[in-house]
């Protein structure tokens, strides 16, 4: 893993580079989202819940808008510069999205993305980060120092899914 602007390569992870997301990443981000939900989150939710969360790959335009709407978004790009994972940070400290393609999972990619995000949050003076973490991501965020505030039930397309409101104060 190399991390632009952050140095610090972890051995064995050099296949991915963390950089800011661009509008041209939109199609890859849509694929990462769909693949992460169906290939990873599916271990923690029923098929009905997964279908309600992400029935099909969303239109790239949705991600093009998110890259351009003022939030900060980082991608882990492979050697062909194709995004294999991404994370975002909204102005109030909300992490809205963290998704890793199964081909890039369990290699420290999400941790590297999160490291960039937290460093940026510190620089901009945010006092806390928060996320509505899926069951699939709860353990990851606990590993990063987040604590569960409460369990939430959310409805998507008429189906109930749970997630966890998690918070991390920043020093
Ligand atoms: C959650 C997710 C982003 C993690 O991506 P990843 O790149 O595989 O995670 P990493 O390899 O960077 O993991 C970093 C550390 O967190 C741990 N970790 C990751 N997921 C975990 C989980 N579900 N439970 C417990 N620990 C977990 C890893 O074991 C690793 O620990 P280590 O530091 O001791 O080695 C990925 O599984 C994913 O995309 N899930 C489906 C999509 C989803 O639900 N997104 C969240 C929406 S809020």
PDB file of C-alpha atoms and ligand atoms in Angstrom, residues 1 13 32-33 35-45 53 84-86 95-102 104-114 131-144 163-164, ligand 1:
ATOM      1  CA  UNK A   1       0.000   0.000   0.000  1.00  0.00           C
ATOM      2  CA  UNK A  13      -0.007  -4.077   0.442  1.00  0.00           C
ATOM      3  CA  UNK A  32     -17.253  -1.552  -5.623  1.00  0.00           C
ATOM      4  CA  UNK A  33     -20.464  -0.643  -3.768  1.00  0.00           C
ATOM      5  CA  UNK A  35     -19.767  -6.009  -5.072  1.00  0.00           C
ATOM      6  CA  UNK A  36     -19.073  -5.150  -1.418  1.00  0.00           C
ATOM      7  CA  UNK A  37     -22.728  -5.426  -0.444  1.00  0.00           C
ATOM      8  CA  UNK A  38     -23.287  -8.691  -2.340  1.00  0.00           C
ATOM      9  CA  UNK A  39     -19.872 -10.243  -1.665  1.00  0.00           C
ATOM     10  CA  UNK A  40     -19.073  -9.113   1.905  1.00  0.00           C
ATOM     11  CA  UNK A  41     -22.067  -7.601   3.701  1.00  0.00           C
ATOM     12  CA  UNK A  42     -24.110 -10.595   2.515  1.00  0.00           C
ATOM     13  CA  UNK A  43     -22.376 -12.626   5.250  1.00  0.00           C
ATOM     14  CA  UNK A  44     -24.219 -10.549   7.862  1.00  0.00           C
ATOM     15  CA  UNK A  45     -27.683  -9.932   6.363  1.00  0.00           C
ATOM     16  CA  UNK A  53     -30.039  -2.572   0.181  1.00  0.00           C
ATOM     17  CA  UNK A  84     -11.065  -1.090  -5.446  1.00  0.00           C
ATOM     18  CA  UNK A  85     -12.312   0.558  -2.228  1.00  0.00           C
ATOM     19  CA  UNK A  86     -13.437   3.970  -1.060  1.00  0.00           C
ATOM     20  CA  UNK A  95     -18.509   8.902   7.356  1.00  0.00           C
ATOM     21  CA  UNK A  96     -21.287   8.050   4.926  1.00  0.00           C
ATOM     22  CA  UNK A  97     -19.628   5.306   2.873  1.00  0.00           C
ATOM     23  CA  UNK A  98     -16.875   2.718   3.316  1.00  0.00           C
ATOM     24  CA  UNK A  99     -16.838  -0.101   0.805  1.00  0.00           C
ATOM     25  CA  UNK A 100     -14.166  -2.543  -0.283  1.00  0.00           C
ATOM     26  CA  UNK A 101     -14.398  -4.815  -3.327  1.00  0.00           C
ATOM     27  CA  UNK A 102     -14.032  -8.486  -2.293  1.00  0.00           C
ATOM     28  CA  UNK A 104      -9.206  -6.156  -2.212  1.00  0.00           C
ATOM     29  CA  UNK A 105     -10.668  -7.266   1.128  1.00  0.00           C
ATOM     30  CA  UNK A 106      -8.721  -8.334   4.216  1.00  0.00           C
ATOM     31  CA  UNK A 107      -5.481  -6.718   3.082  1.00  0.00           C
ATOM     32  CA  UNK A 108      -5.577  -3.575   5.209  1.00  0.00           C
ATOM     33  CA  UNK A 109      -7.060  -1.444   2.424  1.00  0.00           C
ATOM     34  CA  UNK A 110      -9.964  -0.038   4.459  1.00  0.00           C
ATOM     35  CA  UNK A 111      -7.607   0.667   7.367  1.00  0.00           C
ATOM     36  CA  UNK A 112      -5.319   2.651   5.044  1.00  0.00           C
ATOM     37  CA  UNK A 113      -8.282   4.619   3.694  1.00  0.00           C
ATOM     38  CA  UNK A 114      -9.496   5.314   7.215  1.00  0.00           C
ATOM     39  CA  UNK A 131     -20.881   6.532  11.210  1.00  0.00           C
ATOM     40  CA  UNK A 132     -23.982   4.384  10.879  1.00  0.00           C
ATOM     41  CA  UNK A 133     -22.003   1.180  10.498  1.00  0.00           C
ATOM     42  CA  UNK A 134     -23.418  -1.983   9.003  1.00  0.00           C
ATOM     43  CA  UNK A 135     -23.088  -5.256  10.871  1.00  0.00           C
ATOM     44  CA  UNK A 136     -20.312  -6.018   8.352  1.00  0.00           C
ATOM     45  CA  UNK A 137     -18.349  -2.903   9.316  1.00  0.00           C
ATOM     46  CA  UNK A 138     -19.011  -2.715  13.061  1.00  0.00           C
ATOM     47  CA  UNK A 139     -15.897  -4.730  13.962  1.00  0.00           C
ATOM     48  CA  UNK A 140     -13.766  -2.676  11.606  1.00  0.00           C
ATOM     49  CA  UNK A 141     -14.811   0.603  13.228  1.00  0.00           C
ATOM     50  CA  UNK A 142     -14.355  -0.831  16.728  1.00  0.00           C
ATOM     51  CA  UNK A 143     -10.797  -1.701  15.641  1.00  0.00           C
ATOM     52  CA  UNK A 144     -10.358   1.984  14.699  1.00  0.00           C
ATOM     53  CA  UNK A 163     -26.872  -0.825  11.734  1.00  0.00           C
ATOM     54  CA  UNK A 164     -25.007   0.872  14.578  1.00  0.00           C
TER      55      UNK A 164
HETATM   56  C1  LIG B   1     -15.855  -3.279   6.315  1.00  0.00           C
HETATM   57  C2  LIG B   1     -14.884  -3.328   5.126  1.00  0.00           C
HETATM   58  C3  LIG B   1     -14.825  -1.969   4.460  1.00  0.00           C
HETATM   59  C4  LIG B   1     -13.488  -3.722   5.660  1.00  0.00           C
HETATM   60  O1  LIG B   1     -12.577  -3.696   4.552  1.00  0.00           O
HETATM   61  P1  LIG B   1     -11.141  -4.429   4.582  1.00  0.00           P
HETATM   62  O2  LIG B   1     -10.244  -3.728   3.621  1.00  0.00           O
HETATM   63  O3  LIG B   1     -11.327  -5.891   4.399  1.00  0.00           O
HETATM   64  O4  LIG B   1     -10.646  -4.157   6.080  1.00  0.00           O
HETATM   65  P2  LIG B   1      -9.112  -4.158   6.553  1.00  0.00           P
HETATM   66  O5  LIG B   1      -8.406  -5.316   5.920  1.00  0.00           O
HETATM   67  O6  LIG B   1      -8.506  -2.823   6.335  1.00  0.00           O
HETATM   68  O7  LIG B   1      -9.282  -4.429   8.119  1.00  0.00           O
HETATM   69  C5  LIG B   1      -8.555  -3.674   9.086  1.00  0.00           C
HETATM   70  C6  LIG B   1      -8.707  -4.340  10.440  1.00  0.00           C
HETATM   71  O8  LIG B   1     -10.097  -4.405  10.789  1.00  0.00           O
HETATM   72  C7  LIG B   1     -10.469  -5.760  11.025  1.00  0.00           C
HETATM   73  N1  LIG B   1     -11.809  -5.963  10.509  1.00  0.00           N
HETATM   74  C8  LIG B   1     -12.278  -5.693   9.275  1.00  0.00           C
HETATM   75  N2  LIG B   1     -13.580  -6.028   9.188  1.00  0.00           N
HETATM   76  C9  LIG B   1     -13.915  -6.526  10.402  1.00  0.00           C
HETATM   77  C10 LIG B   1     -15.129  -7.045  10.957  1.00  0.00           C
HETATM   78  N3  LIG B   1     -16.257  -7.119  10.262  1.00  0.00           N
HETATM   79  N4  LIG B   1     -15.114  -7.475  12.255  1.00  0.00           N
HETATM   80  C11 LIG B   1     -13.980  -7.412  12.991  1.00  0.00           C
HETATM   81  N5  LIG B   1     -12.805  -6.915  12.518  1.00  0.00           N
HETATM   82  C12 LIG B   1     -12.790  -6.484  11.239  1.00  0.00           C
HETATM   83  C13 LIG B   1      -9.456  -6.576  10.268  1.00  0.00           C
HETATM   84  O9  LIG B   1      -9.340  -7.888  10.814  1.00  0.00           O
HETATM   85  C14 LIG B   1      -8.195  -5.780  10.455  1.00  0.00           C
HETATM   86  O10 LIG B   1      -7.680  -6.033  11.753  1.00  0.00           O
HETATM   87  P3  LIG B   1      -6.097  -5.976  12.070  1.00  0.00           P
HETATM   88  O11 LIG B   1      -5.768  -4.501  12.138  1.00  0.00           O
HETATM   89  O12 LIG B   1      -5.962  -6.662  13.366  1.00  0.00           O
HETATM   90  O13 LIG B   1      -5.399  -6.672  10.949  1.00  0.00           O
HETATM   91  C15 LIG B   1     -15.338  -4.408   4.104  1.00  0.00           C
HETATM   92  O14 LIG B   1     -15.496  -5.644   4.763  1.00  0.00           O
HETATM   93  C16 LIG B   1     -16.628  -4.089   3.379  1.00  0.00           C
HETATM   94  O15 LIG B   1     -16.639  -3.399   2.356  1.00  0.00           O
HETATM   95  N6  LIG B   1     -17.775  -4.619   3.882  1.00  0.00           N
HETATM   96  C17 LIG B   1     -19.060  -4.565   3.178  1.00  0.00           C
HETATM   97  C18 LIG B   1     -19.594  -3.178   2.960  1.00  0.00           C
HETATM   98  C19 LIG B   1     -20.098  -2.504   4.220  1.00  0.00           C
HETATM   99  O16 LIG B   1     -20.863  -3.039   4.984  1.00  0.00           O
HETATM  100  N7  LIG B   1     -19.617  -1.271   4.385  1.00  0.00           N
HETATM  101  C20 LIG B   1     -19.904  -0.473   5.522  1.00  0.00           C
HETATM  102  C21 LIG B   1     -21.070   0.430   5.333  1.00  0.00           C
HETATM  103  S1  LIG B   1     -21.150   1.499   6.774  1.00  0.00           S
END
